[in-house]
Short mmCIF file of C-alpha atoms and ligand atoms in Angstrom, two decimals:
data_model
loop_
_atom_site.label_atom_id
_atom_site.label_comp_id
_atom_site.label_asym_id
_atom_site.label_seq_id
_atom_site.Cartn_x
_atom_site.Cartn_y
_atom_site.Cartn_z
CA MET A 1 140.23 90.14 148.89
CA PRO A 2 139.01 86.50 148.79
CA ARG A 3 137.12 85.76 145.82
CA PHE A 4 134.93 82.89 147.63
CA ARG A 5 133.59 85.07 150.93
CA PHE A 6 131.35 84.04 153.51
CA LEU A 7 130.39 85.31 156.92
CA THR A 8 128.32 83.60 159.77
CA ALA A 9 126.10 84.75 162.50
CA GLY A 10 124.12 83.04 165.04
CA GLU A 11 124.20 81.76 168.78
CA SER A 12 124.13 78.06 169.92
CA HIS A 13 120.67 78.68 171.55
CA GLY A 14 119.35 81.62 169.39
CA LYS A 15 116.78 81.64 166.62
CA GLY A 16 118.87 80.45 164.12
CA LEU A 17 122.32 80.34 162.03
CA THR A 18 122.64 82.49 159.05
CA VAL A 19 125.55 82.63 156.37
CA ILE A 20 126.17 84.81 153.60
CA ILE A 21 128.21 83.62 150.70
CA ASP A 22 129.57 85.84 147.69
CA GLY A 23 131.34 84.95 144.77
CA VAL A 24 130.02 81.78 143.50
CA PRO A 25 129.83 82.06 139.49
CA ALA A 26 126.21 81.67 137.81
CA GLY A 27 125.08 78.44 136.40
CA LEU A 28 126.29 76.10 139.30
CA THR A 29 123.52 73.65 139.95
CA LEU A 30 122.56 73.73 143.63
CA ASP A 31 119.55 72.57 145.68
CA GLU A 32 118.77 72.54 149.35
CA ASP A 33 118.96 68.68 149.46
CA GLN A 34 122.88 68.81 148.70
CA VAL A 35 123.32 71.15 151.67
CA ALA A 36 121.05 68.78 153.86
CA SER A 37 123.09 65.99 153.38
CA GLU A 38 126.47 67.84 154.39
CA LEU A 39 124.88 69.28 157.46
CA LYS A 40 123.46 65.51 158.37
CA ARG A 41 127.15 64.01 158.04
CA ARG A 42 128.38 67.02 160.66
CA GLN A 43 125.55 65.73 162.96
CA CYS A 44 126.50 62.25 163.23
CA GLY A 45 129.20 60.53 165.20
CA TYR A 46 129.55 58.69 168.44
CA GLY A 47 130.06 60.97 171.44
CA ARG A 48 127.74 63.67 170.51
CA GLY A 49 125.55 65.00 173.24
CA SER A 50 121.77 64.98 173.27
CA ARG A 51 121.50 68.35 171.42
CA MET A 52 122.05 66.37 168.27
CA LYS A 53 118.84 64.39 168.96
CA ILE A 54 116.97 67.89 169.05
CA GLU A 55 118.55 69.30 165.96
CA GLN A 56 117.92 68.54 162.38
CA ASP A 57 119.80 70.84 160.44
CA ARG A 58 118.41 71.66 157.19
CA ALA A 59 119.31 75.00 155.30
CA GLU A 60 116.87 77.26 153.75
CA ILE A 61 118.52 78.72 150.74
CA LEU A 62 116.92 82.60 150.63
CA SER A 63 118.63 83.92 147.84
CA GLY A 64 121.33 83.77 144.92
CA VAL A 65 119.90 80.61 143.46
CA ARG A 66 116.80 80.37 141.07
CA HIS A 67 115.46 77.31 139.47
CA GLY A 68 117.96 75.14 141.00
CA VAL A 69 121.16 77.20 139.66
CA THR A 70 123.44 79.75 141.20
CA THR A 71 122.64 83.46 139.62
CA GLY A 72 126.02 84.86 140.41
CA SER A 73 124.43 86.91 143.25
CA PRO A 74 125.10 86.55 147.09
CA ILE A 75 123.86 83.01 148.41
CA SER A 76 122.25 83.28 151.67
CA LEU A 77 121.19 80.49 153.82
CA LEU A 78 119.49 79.86 157.19
CA ILE A 79 119.28 77.19 159.40
CA TRP A 80 116.57 77.17 162.47
CA ASN A 81 117.94 76.06 165.97
CA ARG A 82 114.98 73.74 166.91
CA ASP A 83 116.25 74.20 170.74
CA TRP A 84 115.49 77.84 170.48
CA GLU A 85 112.06 76.91 171.69
CA ASN A 86 113.52 75.96 175.46
CA TRP A 87 115.80 79.08 175.08
CA ARG A 88 113.45 81.85 174.60
CA GLU A 89 113.91 83.65 177.79
CA VAL A 90 117.51 83.05 178.33
CA MET A 91 118.40 83.97 174.38
CA ALA A 92 115.67 86.75 174.27
CA VAL A 93 116.61 89.47 171.82
CA SER A 94 114.45 92.16 173.67
CA ALA A 95 115.47 93.34 177.08
CA ALA A 96 114.61 90.80 179.82
CA GLU A 97 111.67 91.68 182.30
CA GLU A 98 113.61 89.41 185.16
CA GLU A 99 117.14 89.04 185.38
CA THR A 100 118.36 85.44 184.12
CA ALA A 101 120.68 83.50 185.59
CA ARG A 102 124.40 84.31 184.79
CA VAL A 103 127.18 82.07 184.15
CA THR A 104 130.26 83.19 185.98
CA ARG A 105 132.41 79.95 186.56
CA PRO A 106 134.60 79.66 183.17
CA ARG A 107 135.52 76.44 181.92
CA PRO A 108 139.13 75.63 181.40
CA GLY A 109 139.71 75.07 177.61
CA HIS A 110 136.64 77.26 176.43
CA ALA A 111 136.69 80.80 175.29
CA ASP A 112 134.93 81.82 178.72
CA LEU A 113 137.51 83.46 180.76
CA ALA A 114 139.30 85.34 178.06
CA GLY A 115 136.13 86.18 176.32
CA ALA A 116 134.38 87.67 179.44
CA ILE A 117 137.34 89.72 180.03
CA LYS A 118 137.94 90.72 176.72
CA TYR A 119 134.38 92.19 176.17
CA GLY A 120 134.03 93.38 179.81
CA LEU A 121 131.10 91.10 180.47
CA ASN A 122 129.89 89.85 183.82
CA ASP A 123 127.83 86.91 182.35
CA ILE A 124 129.80 84.15 180.25
CA ARG A 125 126.68 83.53 178.57
CA PRO A 126 127.18 85.39 175.14
CA VAL A 127 130.78 84.37 174.87
CA MET A 128 129.76 80.47 175.27
CA GLU A 129 126.71 80.84 172.89
CA ARG A 130 129.12 82.24 169.97
CA ALA A 131 132.26 79.98 170.66
CA SER A 132 129.96 76.87 170.65
CA ALA A 133 130.57 74.57 167.89
CA ARG A 134 126.80 75.11 166.75
CA GLU A 135 128.31 77.71 164.49
CA THR A 136 130.06 75.01 162.44
CA ALA A 137 126.83 74.05 161.18
CA ALA A 138 126.75 77.42 159.00
CA ARG A 139 130.27 76.84 157.85
CA VAL A 140 129.31 73.40 156.63
CA ALA A 141 126.32 74.87 154.71
CA ALA A 142 128.79 77.34 153.07
CA GLY A 143 131.41 74.51 152.52
CA ALA A 144 128.48 72.44 150.69
CA VAL A 145 128.17 75.40 148.35
CA ALA A 146 131.99 75.37 147.92
CA ARG A 147 131.98 71.66 147.38
CA ARG A 148 129.50 72.03 144.48
CA PHE A 149 131.87 74.52 142.94
CA VAL A 150 135.17 72.57 143.19
CA GLU A 151 133.12 69.24 142.21
CA GLU A 152 132.70 70.77 138.81
CA ILE A 153 136.47 71.30 138.55
CA GLY A 154 137.33 67.57 139.32
CA VAL A 155 137.94 68.28 143.01
CA GLU A 156 136.95 65.62 145.49
CA ILE A 157 137.30 66.11 149.30
CA HIS A 158 136.95 63.14 151.95
CA SER A 159 137.93 62.90 155.48
CA HIS A 160 138.28 59.93 158.15
CA THR A 161 139.29 59.49 161.85
CA LEU A 162 143.00 58.51 162.53
CA ALA A 163 142.70 58.62 166.26
CA ILE A 164 140.23 58.86 169.38
CA GLY A 165 141.48 59.11 172.95
CA GLY A 166 144.64 57.32 172.33
CA GLU A 167 143.13 54.56 169.97
CA TRP A 168 144.93 54.84 166.44
CA THR A 169 143.99 53.22 163.03
CA ASN A 170 147.39 52.37 160.97
CA THR A 171 145.56 52.39 157.86
CA ARG A 172 147.45 53.56 154.76
CA GLY A 173 147.02 53.90 151.18
CA SER A 174 143.59 53.51 149.74
CA ILE A 175 140.53 54.11 151.98
CA ASP A 176 137.13 52.88 151.78
CA TRP A 177 135.25 55.95 151.82
CA GLN A 178 131.77 54.55 151.71
CA GLN A 179 132.74 52.44 154.87
CA VAL A 180 134.18 55.97 156.42
CA GLU A 181 130.66 56.96 155.97
CA ARG A 182 128.73 54.05 157.85
CA SER A 183 131.24 54.11 160.70
CA ALA A 184 129.93 55.61 163.59
CA VAL A 185 133.12 57.46 164.36
CA ARG A 186 133.96 57.75 160.75
CA CYS A 187 137.01 55.19 160.51
CA ALA A 188 137.06 52.39 157.79
CA ASP A 189 139.10 50.39 160.05
CA ALA A 190 136.71 47.94 162.04
CA GLU A 191 139.15 47.06 164.83
CA ALA A 192 140.31 50.58 165.62
CA GLU A 193 136.83 51.64 165.30
CA LYS A 194 135.93 49.22 168.29
CA GLY A 195 138.89 50.65 170.15
CA MET A 196 137.56 54.55 169.63
CA ILE A 197 134.04 53.74 170.81
CA ALA A 198 135.40 52.00 173.89
CA ALA A 199 137.74 55.05 174.79
CA ILE A 200 134.54 57.45 174.35
CA ASP A 201 132.31 54.97 176.31
CA ARG A 202 135.19 54.99 179.18
CA ALA A 203 135.12 58.86 178.92
CA ILE A 204 131.36 59.01 179.25
CA SER A 205 131.48 57.07 182.34
CA SER A 206 134.12 58.92 184.05
CA GLY A 207 132.57 62.13 183.34
CA ASP A 208 135.55 63.07 180.96
CA THR A 209 135.90 63.73 177.34
CA VAL A 210 138.40 62.53 174.47
CA GLY A 211 139.97 64.49 171.30
CA GLY A 212 141.72 62.65 168.68
CA VAL A 213 143.13 63.37 164.90
CA CYS A 214 141.39 63.34 161.46
CA GLU A 215 142.90 63.58 158.06
CA ILE A 216 141.33 65.26 155.20
CA ILE A 217 142.27 64.67 151.77
CA ALA A 218 141.29 66.51 148.27
CA SER A 219 141.86 64.82 145.30
CA GLY A 220 141.91 66.39 141.58
CA VAL A 221 143.43 69.54 142.72
CA PRO A 222 145.18 71.28 139.87
CA VAL A 223 148.78 72.26 140.06
CA GLY A 224 149.49 76.01 140.47
CA LEU A 225 146.83 77.19 143.39
CA GLY A 226 148.35 79.60 145.86
CA SER A 227 151.93 81.24 145.25
CA HIS A 228 155.12 81.45 146.94
CA VAL A 229 155.41 85.22 146.18
CA GLN A 230 153.77 86.75 149.32
CA TRP A 231 153.15 84.77 152.89
CA ASP A 232 149.39 85.53 152.74
CA ARG A 233 149.18 83.66 149.32
CA ARG A 234 150.63 80.43 150.33
CA LEU A 235 148.18 77.69 150.10
CA ASP A 236 149.29 75.60 152.95
CA GLY A 237 149.32 78.68 155.11
CA ILE A 238 145.78 79.47 154.07
CA VAL A 239 144.59 75.85 154.65
CA ALA A 240 146.17 75.66 158.07
CA GLN A 241 144.53 78.61 159.10
CA ALA A 242 141.00 77.55 157.80
CA VAL A 243 141.43 74.13 159.47
CA MET A 244 143.04 75.53 162.95
CA SER A 245 140.07 78.06 162.91
CA ILE A 246 137.62 74.90 163.49
CA ASN A 247 136.57 75.02 167.39
CA SER A 248 138.91 72.53 169.39
CA VAL A 249 141.61 72.02 166.77
CA LYS A 250 145.15 72.47 168.52
CA GLY A 251 147.19 71.28 165.87
CA VAL A 252 147.40 70.95 161.63
CA GLU A 253 149.75 68.97 159.67
CA ILE A 254 150.19 69.32 155.79
CA GLY A 255 151.42 66.05 154.33
CA ASP A 256 153.77 64.42 156.63
CA GLY A 257 154.27 67.41 158.92
CA PHE A 258 155.93 66.77 162.03
CA LYS A 259 157.25 63.47 160.85
CA LEU A 260 159.32 65.17 158.28
CA ALA A 261 161.59 66.92 160.82
CA ASN A 262 163.11 63.58 161.79
CA LEU A 263 163.94 62.65 158.05
CA LYS A 264 166.70 63.68 155.77
CA GLY A 265 166.47 65.55 152.91
CA SER A 266 166.79 62.52 150.66
CA GLU A 267 164.01 60.72 152.66
CA ALA A 268 161.38 63.60 152.86
CA HIS A 269 161.01 64.82 149.36
CA ASP A 270 159.01 63.41 146.58
CA VAL A 271 161.13 62.76 143.49
CA ILE A 272 159.84 63.86 140.10
CA GLU A 273 159.52 61.34 137.17
CA VAL A 274 158.89 61.73 133.53
CA SER A 275 155.24 60.23 132.80
CA GLN A 276 152.65 60.28 130.18
CA ARG A 277 149.95 60.26 132.88
CA SER A 278 147.26 62.72 132.56
CA PRO A 279 146.85 65.33 133.19
CA TYR A 280 150.34 66.19 133.84
CA PRO A 281 153.55 64.95 131.96
CA TRP A 282 155.07 63.83 135.46
CA SER A 283 154.25 61.74 138.33
CA ARG A 284 155.38 61.45 141.86
CA PRO A 285 155.65 58.09 143.22
CA THR A 286 155.36 59.62 147.01
CA ASN A 287 153.56 62.58 148.43
CA HIS A 288 155.13 63.57 151.52
CA ALA A 289 154.46 67.11 150.84
CA GLY A 290 150.81 66.52 151.19
CA GLY A 291 150.36 68.19 147.63
CA ILE A 292 151.77 71.60 148.50
CA GLU A 293 155.25 72.57 147.72
CA GLY A 294 156.24 76.20 148.17
CA GLY A 295 152.97 77.31 148.95
CA ILE A 296 151.49 76.04 145.56
CA SER A 297 149.64 73.06 145.05
CA ASN A 298 151.44 70.56 143.07
CA GLY A 299 148.91 68.57 141.50
CA GLU A 300 148.95 65.51 144.04
CA PRO A 301 146.16 65.16 146.64
CA VAL A 302 146.13 67.97 149.26
CA ILE A 303 146.44 65.87 152.57
CA VAL A 304 145.64 67.50 155.89
CA ARG A 305 145.57 66.43 159.33
CA ALA A 306 143.89 68.07 162.50
CA ALA A 307 144.66 67.54 165.89
CA VAL A 308 141.42 67.87 168.01
CA LYS A 309 141.84 68.58 171.65
CA PRO A 310 139.03 66.86 174.23
CA ILE A 311 135.89 69.03 174.43
CA PRO A 312 136.29 71.50 177.32
CA THR A 313 132.91 71.24 178.86
CA LEU A 314 133.83 67.80 181.44
CA GLY A 315 130.76 66.21 183.49
CA LYS A 316 133.43 66.27 186.34
CA PRO A 317 134.32 69.98 186.15
CA LEU A 318 137.85 71.10 186.56
CA PRO A 319 138.80 73.81 189.15
CA SER A 320 137.91 77.49 188.25
CA LEU A 321 137.17 80.54 189.83
CA ASP A 322 133.61 82.26 189.92
CA LEU A 323 133.99 85.80 188.53
CA SER A 324 131.43 87.18 190.58
CA THR A 325 133.00 86.09 194.02
CA TRP A 326 136.75 85.53 192.83
CA GLU A 327 136.23 82.49 194.77
CA THR A 328 137.57 78.73 193.63
CA VAL A 329 134.99 76.71 192.41
CA GLU A 330 134.20 74.03 189.69
CA ALA A 331 133.72 74.97 186.29
CA HIS A 332 130.46 75.56 184.97
CA PHE A 333 128.69 72.47 183.44
CA GLU A 334 126.12 72.18 180.85
CA ARG A 335 125.01 69.36 178.68
CA SER A 336 127.68 68.83 175.98
CA ASP A 337 129.40 66.47 173.83
CA VAL A 338 131.95 63.92 174.92
CA CYS A 339 133.75 63.32 171.33
CA VAL A 340 133.51 65.61 168.24
CA VAL A 341 136.38 64.40 166.14
CA PRO A 342 134.09 62.57 163.52
CA SER A 343 132.42 65.99 163.14
CA VAL A 344 135.67 67.89 162.91
CA GLY A 345 136.32 65.76 159.68
CA VAL A 346 133.25 66.86 157.98
CA ILE A 347 133.81 70.48 159.27
CA ALA A 348 137.42 70.40 157.96
CA GLU A 349 136.26 68.89 154.43
CA ALA A 350 134.07 72.30 154.49
CA MET A 351 136.65 74.69 155.32
CA LEU A 352 139.30 72.86 152.93
CA ALA A 353 136.29 73.12 149.93
CA ILE A 354 136.00 76.90 150.75
CA VAL A 355 139.81 77.61 150.53
CA LEU A 356 140.09 75.51 147.49
CA ALA A 357 136.93 77.06 145.77
CA ASP A 358 138.69 80.59 146.42
CA ALA A 359 141.91 79.54 145.28
CA LEU A 360 140.40 78.05 142.07
CA LEU A 361 138.50 81.23 141.59
CA GLU A 362 141.67 83.36 142.08
CA LYS A 363 143.65 81.02 139.39
CA PHE A 364 140.78 80.42 136.72
CA GLY A 365 138.33 83.52 137.38
CA GLY A 366 134.97 83.40 135.90
CA ASP A 367 131.57 85.07 136.22
CA SER A 368 129.76 81.78 134.99
CA MET A 369 130.81 78.14 135.60
CA GLU A 370 131.20 78.16 131.64
CA GLU A 371 133.81 80.53 131.97
CA THR A 372 135.79 79.11 134.68
CA LYS A 373 135.63 75.67 133.34
CA ARG A 374 137.04 77.02 129.95
CA ASN A 375 139.73 78.78 131.49
CA HIS A 376 140.51 75.46 133.63
CA SER A 377 140.61 73.35 130.63
CA ASN A 378 142.79 75.80 128.68
CA TYR A 379 145.49 75.78 131.30
CA LEU A 380 145.41 71.95 131.59
CA ASP A 381 145.88 71.83 127.83
CA SER A 382 148.68 74.47 128.00
CA ILE A 383 150.45 72.21 130.39
CA GLN A 384 150.35 69.28 128.15
CA ARG A 385 151.68 71.54 125.31
CA ARG A 386 154.76 72.29 127.24
CA ARG A 387 156.02 68.88 126.42
C1 EPS B 1 128.64 72.73 172.48
C2 EPS B 1 127.63 72.18 173.31
C3 EPS B 1 126.68 71.19 173.02
C4 EPS B 1 126.91 70.78 171.43
C5 EPS B 1 127.33 72.05 170.77
C6 EPS B 1 128.40 72.69 171.06
O1 EPS B 1 125.22 72.11 172.63
P1 EPS B 1 124.19 72.22 173.95
O2 EPS B 1 125.04 73.04 174.80
O3 EPS B 1 123.30 72.49 173.31
O4 EPS B 1 124.10 70.59 174.42
O5 EPS B 1 125.76 69.96 171.26
O6 EPS B 1 127.18 71.64 169.50
C7 EPS B 1 126.14 71.94 168.66
C8 EPS B 1 125.19 72.41 168.88
C9 EPS B 1 126.37 71.62 167.31
O7 EPS B 1 125.53 71.74 166.41
O8 EPS B 1 127.34 71.25 166.94
C10 EPS B 1 129.62 73.68 172.92
O9 EPS B 1 129.67 74.04 174.13
O10 EPS B 1 130.47 74.13 172.37
#
């Protein structure tokens, strides 16, 4: 059973989104503003649709926090959907007096067709409401709590955009994270940023959408999270599942990922050097492994890349079928985004924070932050004492 558990609920145009988080130790300082700033980061990004102008996401903390500090009890959060006002009839909880228009033309690439068949629905609406990326606001709220926890252990998580619509940055090495936060596409490379914005503009004018790639980096992750002993305890597998679960993500790489397949063993692995460096008495001059070897974090930054497919709701819809007539038609179109790659970076940070919070709790336990931190610091001391 995971130690940091969470469940989300809510529809894109329903009243709101809720999330319950269980497992956060007592004694962690937490306030609504910290959650709000993560929610705001998720909403930004060039290529988002007009919905993002309607919503100004802010999570109310309903439980588990007292006087700005976690109590060890479940933390529940609520984010109201402002757009609900415009969807009261379509998304009414009580039985409708009049039948609302059904959605029957599945969008290729969305959950529409498979979801309607699986749940025996003659209206795609319930599927599109829950499959919508709106749900990721609740995940980012949970991730903001996880981030507060991992920060206390010294873990920092960032992300940036590597590509949009085939326009790549060749940034390598140290990244200016403040510049990333200022960039409309979350890319610190000004030239690449221009290309990415132009690619989004081309997609907007042709009724199309674009995808891309983002990279997430967690530094300060202690050696020894996850385990080689069972398949479902391998940290790389858990990270990959968490990031792959984000709407529109179709590929996940850890470290050099697919590139490693072309290299010789002598080129692909990160040599181990004796070193006085803190916190470990060794160093690794390279990090092809992306901070995970044998399913265990190795003390280097954890590096994850996510391939994001283009949004499936197209201004110029693709051919589909009508589930009520079984005739060939154009897929359903509803107001949508054109590019969500910058937001996916923020959501993936949240998912990585959640996975790392859980793995840290597995390794160090603790019902209070004081206990978790003491166990972490004793562990680091024990590593130094081995030398
Ligand atoms: C989405 C369609 C758009 C997006 C939405 C995901 O919403 P709407 O249909 O209201 O215009 O903006 O994402 C969000 C609302 C969000 O908060 O990320 C979809 O079909 O998946």
